Amino acid sequence: MNLTINGKPTVAEPRAGQCLRTFLRDQSWFGPKKGCDAGDCGACTVWMDGKPVHSCLFPAVRAANREVTTIEGLACDGELHPMQKQFLGAQGFQCGFCTAGMIMTSATFNETDKKELPRLLKGNLCRCTGYHAIEDAINGVQHVVEDCHGKSAGLSLGNPLAQSIITGQARYTADYSVEGMLHLKVLRSPHAHARIKSINRDKALLIPGVHSIYTWEDVPRRLFTTATHDDYHVDPDDTYILDNVVRFVGQRIAAVVAETEGAAEQACRLLEVEYEVLPAVFDPEAAMLEGAPVLHQGKNATSRIGNPKRNILREIHGENGSVDKGFRESAVIYEGSFETHRQQHAQLETHISITSLDEAGRLHVRTSTQTPSLTKAKLAYLFELYPDNIHLYTERVGGGFGAKQEMLSEDLCTLATLATGRPVKWEFTRTEEYIGAVTRHPFSMRVKLGAKADGTLTAMYMRVVCNTGAYGNHGGEVMGHSLNESFALYRCANKKADAFSVYTNSVPAGAFRGYGITQTSFAMESAMDELAWKLGMSPVEFRRKNMIRPGDTLLSIWGGPSDLEIGSYGLEECLDKTDAALSSGRGKTKPEGDEWLEGRGIAMSMLDCGPPTEHRSEARLDLTATGEYKLAIGSAEFGNGTITVHRQIAATVLGCGVDRISIINADTDKAPYDSGTFASTGTLVGGGAVLAAVTVLKNQLVTLASRYTGIPVESCELTREGVDCNGTLLPLSELLDKATADGQKLNAVRRAYAAPRSVSFNVQGFRIAVHRITGEIQILQSVHAADAGTVMNPMQCAGQVEGGVAQGIGWTLMEQMVMNEQGEITNPTFRNNRIPSFADIPRTEVIFADTYDRVGPLGAKPMSESPVNPIAPALANALANATGVRFASLPFTPPRIFEQLLNAKKP
Amino acid sequence: MDLNTITEYRRETNAEAVQNWQSGYSWLAGGTWLFSEPQPEIHTLIDIESFAWPSLTVSSKGLEIGATCKIAELEAFIAPPEWKAAPLFRECCRSLLASFKIWNEATVGGNVCMSLPAGAMISLTAALEGVCTLWPRNGTPREVSVVDFVTDNHANVLRPGELLRSIFLPESALRKTYAFRRFSLTKEGRSSVLLIGTRCPESGSIIITVTAATKRPVQLKFTTHPTAEALKQALDTAIPEDLYFDDFHGTPPHRRHLTCHFAQEIRQELSAQ
């Protein structure tokens, strides 16, 4: 077949059923990405004879004699297309995985089209940005500012990889080819609970191209946890690489490696598995009852499961003061039950790993992870490898949100590569993300609050049941975290919780932005509103009266001191500014008509800056011969913006611009050990390590310059070009030469830990309209105030807030993973489980509190994870305000709103 | 996505070239649904784009839409001014979950043959009293109304290998005035309920077509303007509880509620015309 790709005449033969996307990628045009492979996300958009099409739906054979343009061909004679420049100027991306498709779509828009973005962008999904930055990019709004030497921190500087992202050159895990690659596919369980009696692979092995098939009998029989934490003891060892018992529909049963994906798929279909189907349990309350099917029979204390016979992974009972006494002292009590549901991370890049062995027998794992060092350690443990014989790295990662704080694909690829000696690739399909990855934990919560007549909180109680699914991975830690900040946010002498993390035969839950706070915040902040109304107080006034204040000890349900402190306090400012914004008259007015009801709601949340358990990061800084700084740090970048911030911190201390700082990250060979990027540690811990290392190197440089010039240290200042010694410049290259001759090494290595820890605050306000007949919600105004301490990069930080708000709106109003009675997720596609598109997300007014944190680097606090937390309760409170009905079960879809309003009307 | 079980792609110039229809064969029109899901049962694709059927043919009798007419062509179609119902073309194209990029490949016939409740080309052509021309593999062409063509969710009257050749919209229907109502659970999402009412300017007769809410299109015909009560009774009779569709884009009670609500709104809007 002849065709033209990006102006280049090409001759290649596609397979009969091949889509254009993979065909283009076979020709090494890696720009078109796979987000869904089903025409819903638009990440694969290319132009066919100048018209935009989704290349995943386009039969490759039809491209014969036609002209295809991918993102790589959009620039003309080295000159970027105006839309590419605009995406640079507004930084209309975070992870960048959707960007090629966004640009190839929006580059076709004329001025009229730009007024219709909600409709015209419905075929382009972004999970990171909340679309605000994309809208600005399309409209040519400039956000990126010029760097200023020595003053980078606090500026809206662009991502160092921005140029490669907008030209399609950024290499994500799949954008890589290696000779002799085998493709891995897995057969997944159709049963929620079953014992595998036999697996017959005879027919499958006859498929041409099939190399090997692995089942539970072929893997190391070692229990482990897929969750990654620095201290693995916090998670239970309850999982085998492949098992002879399946505990959820979608659990992997067998892995096939073959010369082509097609052969591997066909072999999976031909595997004959004989099951002994076991009774299954899906409701965590039922799972705790005597006589319920037991999921992890026989596993004991060494697996770190609290009560395996009752399917209880862990239970927590804690009390400060006495809630009994508190309720006795109260004049008003509110009690209510709340439910939250599963949510898929839906990061646009699915899980993917490519493993290979080099000639020396060293294992290389190219993968999409948030925790390179920990995943390496886990592979070393599982396969009994000497850790130095493993090189694990990410290149560009297309989103995480916690989904990649989990080892889900690396182990099987490693198994196959070690067995075959061949490179092996395994890329999850979008459907596999829904049925075989992890989700946000569903919670059911019973809240009881008491207050005196003057509004003083006297008691807070919560009973929490978390559904961890078939495996425990993050279950215990998520539950522990969920009981912390939602309680500690309020001054109250008596706090208590009883909580259970419970196994059920459903897809495992895992780490997800917010990490349990999102769920308890929904219940607690909804309950606080109800209590306020009962007291006859406005919810804002009630919160002002009871929220923590500077100097308070942070206390939840556990006694004893912790390393947490209020290192800066912007909560009141956030609350005041959000409240004022909602009263300002900004935002849209309610649509006309009696059917529309209007309401407003506010919710607040607090997040500990970093996890309570061990977390460390190490930065290594070298001054190179060219007078540039090379920064190596193990933390991962997946759209969260850490590398941008790390460069800003370094440049600020070193008195130069960020262009002098090159970064190597997330590579176990080239960067030091790092616990990974999760639990809001990118700026705090990673940034802390960077700050420590650059400070050491700066001091070295200045001290040496002083020694060489005889000028006192106090009169020497490090600048972009060298050390300014009282007016005389000692260039960095000269300093380096002298130091080298002296046997001095100009580098620094420093570590940082997540201790002590501060707290960050978020307040969300919504004004909404609710249609009382259809159940439709329109968001009229969205305001988010965030206390991030020093805002290192206002553009990027606002982007994180907007993205968090959008994910929260998706969880609250739209997304719904539907599980049938057999435990099967029945809507495992973007088409049937809609994540927000451009049209669903309002502009959010983002306000930053003016604070400086005494714990965080340069006064900064984390602000990527936490913005999602107050979204659901703020919407619930607005909905209650509009309708007079408390909606306590997520999500608030129109049919559910309609039904509950109808029931409320009935006498 | 790659359809890895497909071993043969055939490009023929006419339908007669395809004899001995076998299971595992599939016609390929726009391909936008076919390539969006795994199709392990299919091994041969037969391209019908190469049949070169005309997309839109206007005559004094009405409009013939070739099955391979792209959605984008229909959306951009400029109708004779006396066709008062023609704005529905655009309304319905924009009711598809599919983005404008997919319209560049997806076909009208493909949407009708998919026979999903939310198929907005079904809504359009059913409301405008469309008649399908079907080409059986062996035998003479037959005609069936769009309303009768779709029999259930993702089911229709096509026999194995039978082709939808075209859909004819009569001029009398195109000249009618109309009212349109749609609801989806998310903004710009897949239709949960889509109702179209048309009114004949001469006789005052009314047709209300319910799609998306029900497993198959349901059409209510009134020779004179119905009362609210008559409309309610007609809906209750025509749509038993179990005909309302239950999927991720709507629930039967909510769809029933909205169908009744929108039908009454349409009744009032048409009476004002």
CSV table of N, CA and C in Angstrom, one decimal, chain A residues 130 142-143 173 211 220 257 339 388 509 513 548 563 586 631 761 818 846 891:
chain,number,residue,atom,x,y,z
A,130,GLY,N,-8.8,19.5,33.8
A,130,GLY,CA,-10.0,20.1,34.0
A,130,GLY,C,-10.4,21.1,32.9
A,142,GLN,N,-2.0,33.6,27.0
A,142,GLN,CA,-0.6,33.3,27.4
A,142,GLN,C,-0.5,33.2,28.9
A,143,HIS,N,0.0,32.1,29.4
A,143,HIS,CA,0.2,32.0,30.9
A,143,HIS,C,1.7,31.9,31.2
A,173,THR,N,5.8,5.3,27.6
A,173,THR,CA,6.4,3.9,27.7
A,173,THR,C,6.2,3.2,26.4
A,211,HIS,N,4.5,-18.3,22.0
A,211,HIS,CA,5.8,-18.7,22.5
A,211,HIS,C,5.6,-19.5,23.8
A,220,PRO,N,6.8,-17.9,40.9
A,220,PRO,CA,7.3,-18.1,42.3
A,220,PRO,C,6.1,-18.0,43.2
A,257,VAL,N,2.5,-15.3,26.0
A,257,VAL,CA,3.4,-14.4,25.3
A,257,VAL,C,3.5,-15.0,23.9
A,339,GLU,N,-22.8,7.0,51.6
A,339,GLU,CA,-22.2,6.0,50.7
A,339,GLU,C,-21.4,6.6,49.6
A,388,ASP,N,20.9,-4.8,42.1
A,388,ASP,CA,21.7,-4.1,41.1
A,388,ASP,C,21.6,-4.7,39.7
A,509,ALA,N,-9.6,-2.2,45.3
A,509,ALA,CA,-9.5,-0.8,45.3
A,509,ALA,C,-8.0,-0.5,45.6
A,513,ARG,N,-5.9,9.6,44.4
A,513,ARG,CA,-5.9,11.0,44.8
A,513,ARG,C,-6.9,11.3,45.9
A,548,ILE,N,-10.1,24.3,63.2
A,548,ILE,CA,-8.9,24.5,63.9
A,548,ILE,C,-8.3,25.8,63.6
A,563,ASP,N,4.1,13.9,64.3
A,563,ASP,CA,5.0,14.9,63.7
A,563,ASP,C,4.3,16.0,62.9
A,586,ARG,N,-20.5,37.0,40.8
A,586,ARG,CA,-19.8,36.4,39.7
A,586,ARG,C,-20.4,35.1,39.3
A,631,LEU,N,20.8,17.7,37.7
A,631,LEU,CA,20.1,17.3,38.9
A,631,LEU,C,19.5,15.9,38.7
A,761,PHE,N,-4.7,23.2,53.1
A,761,PHE,CA,-6.1,23.4,53.2
A,761,PHE,C,-6.7,23.7,51.9
A,818,VAL,N,-20.5,0.2,37.2
A,818,VAL,CA,-21.7,-0.7,37.5
A,818,VAL,C,-21.3,-2.1,37.6
A,846,VAL,N,-9.9,30.1,40.9
A,846,VAL,CA,-8.9,29.5,41.9
A,846,VAL,C,-8.3,30.7,42.7
A,891,PRO,N,-23.2,8.4,43.0
A,891,PRO,CA,-23.1,9.8,42.5
A,891,PRO,C,-24.5,10.4,42.3
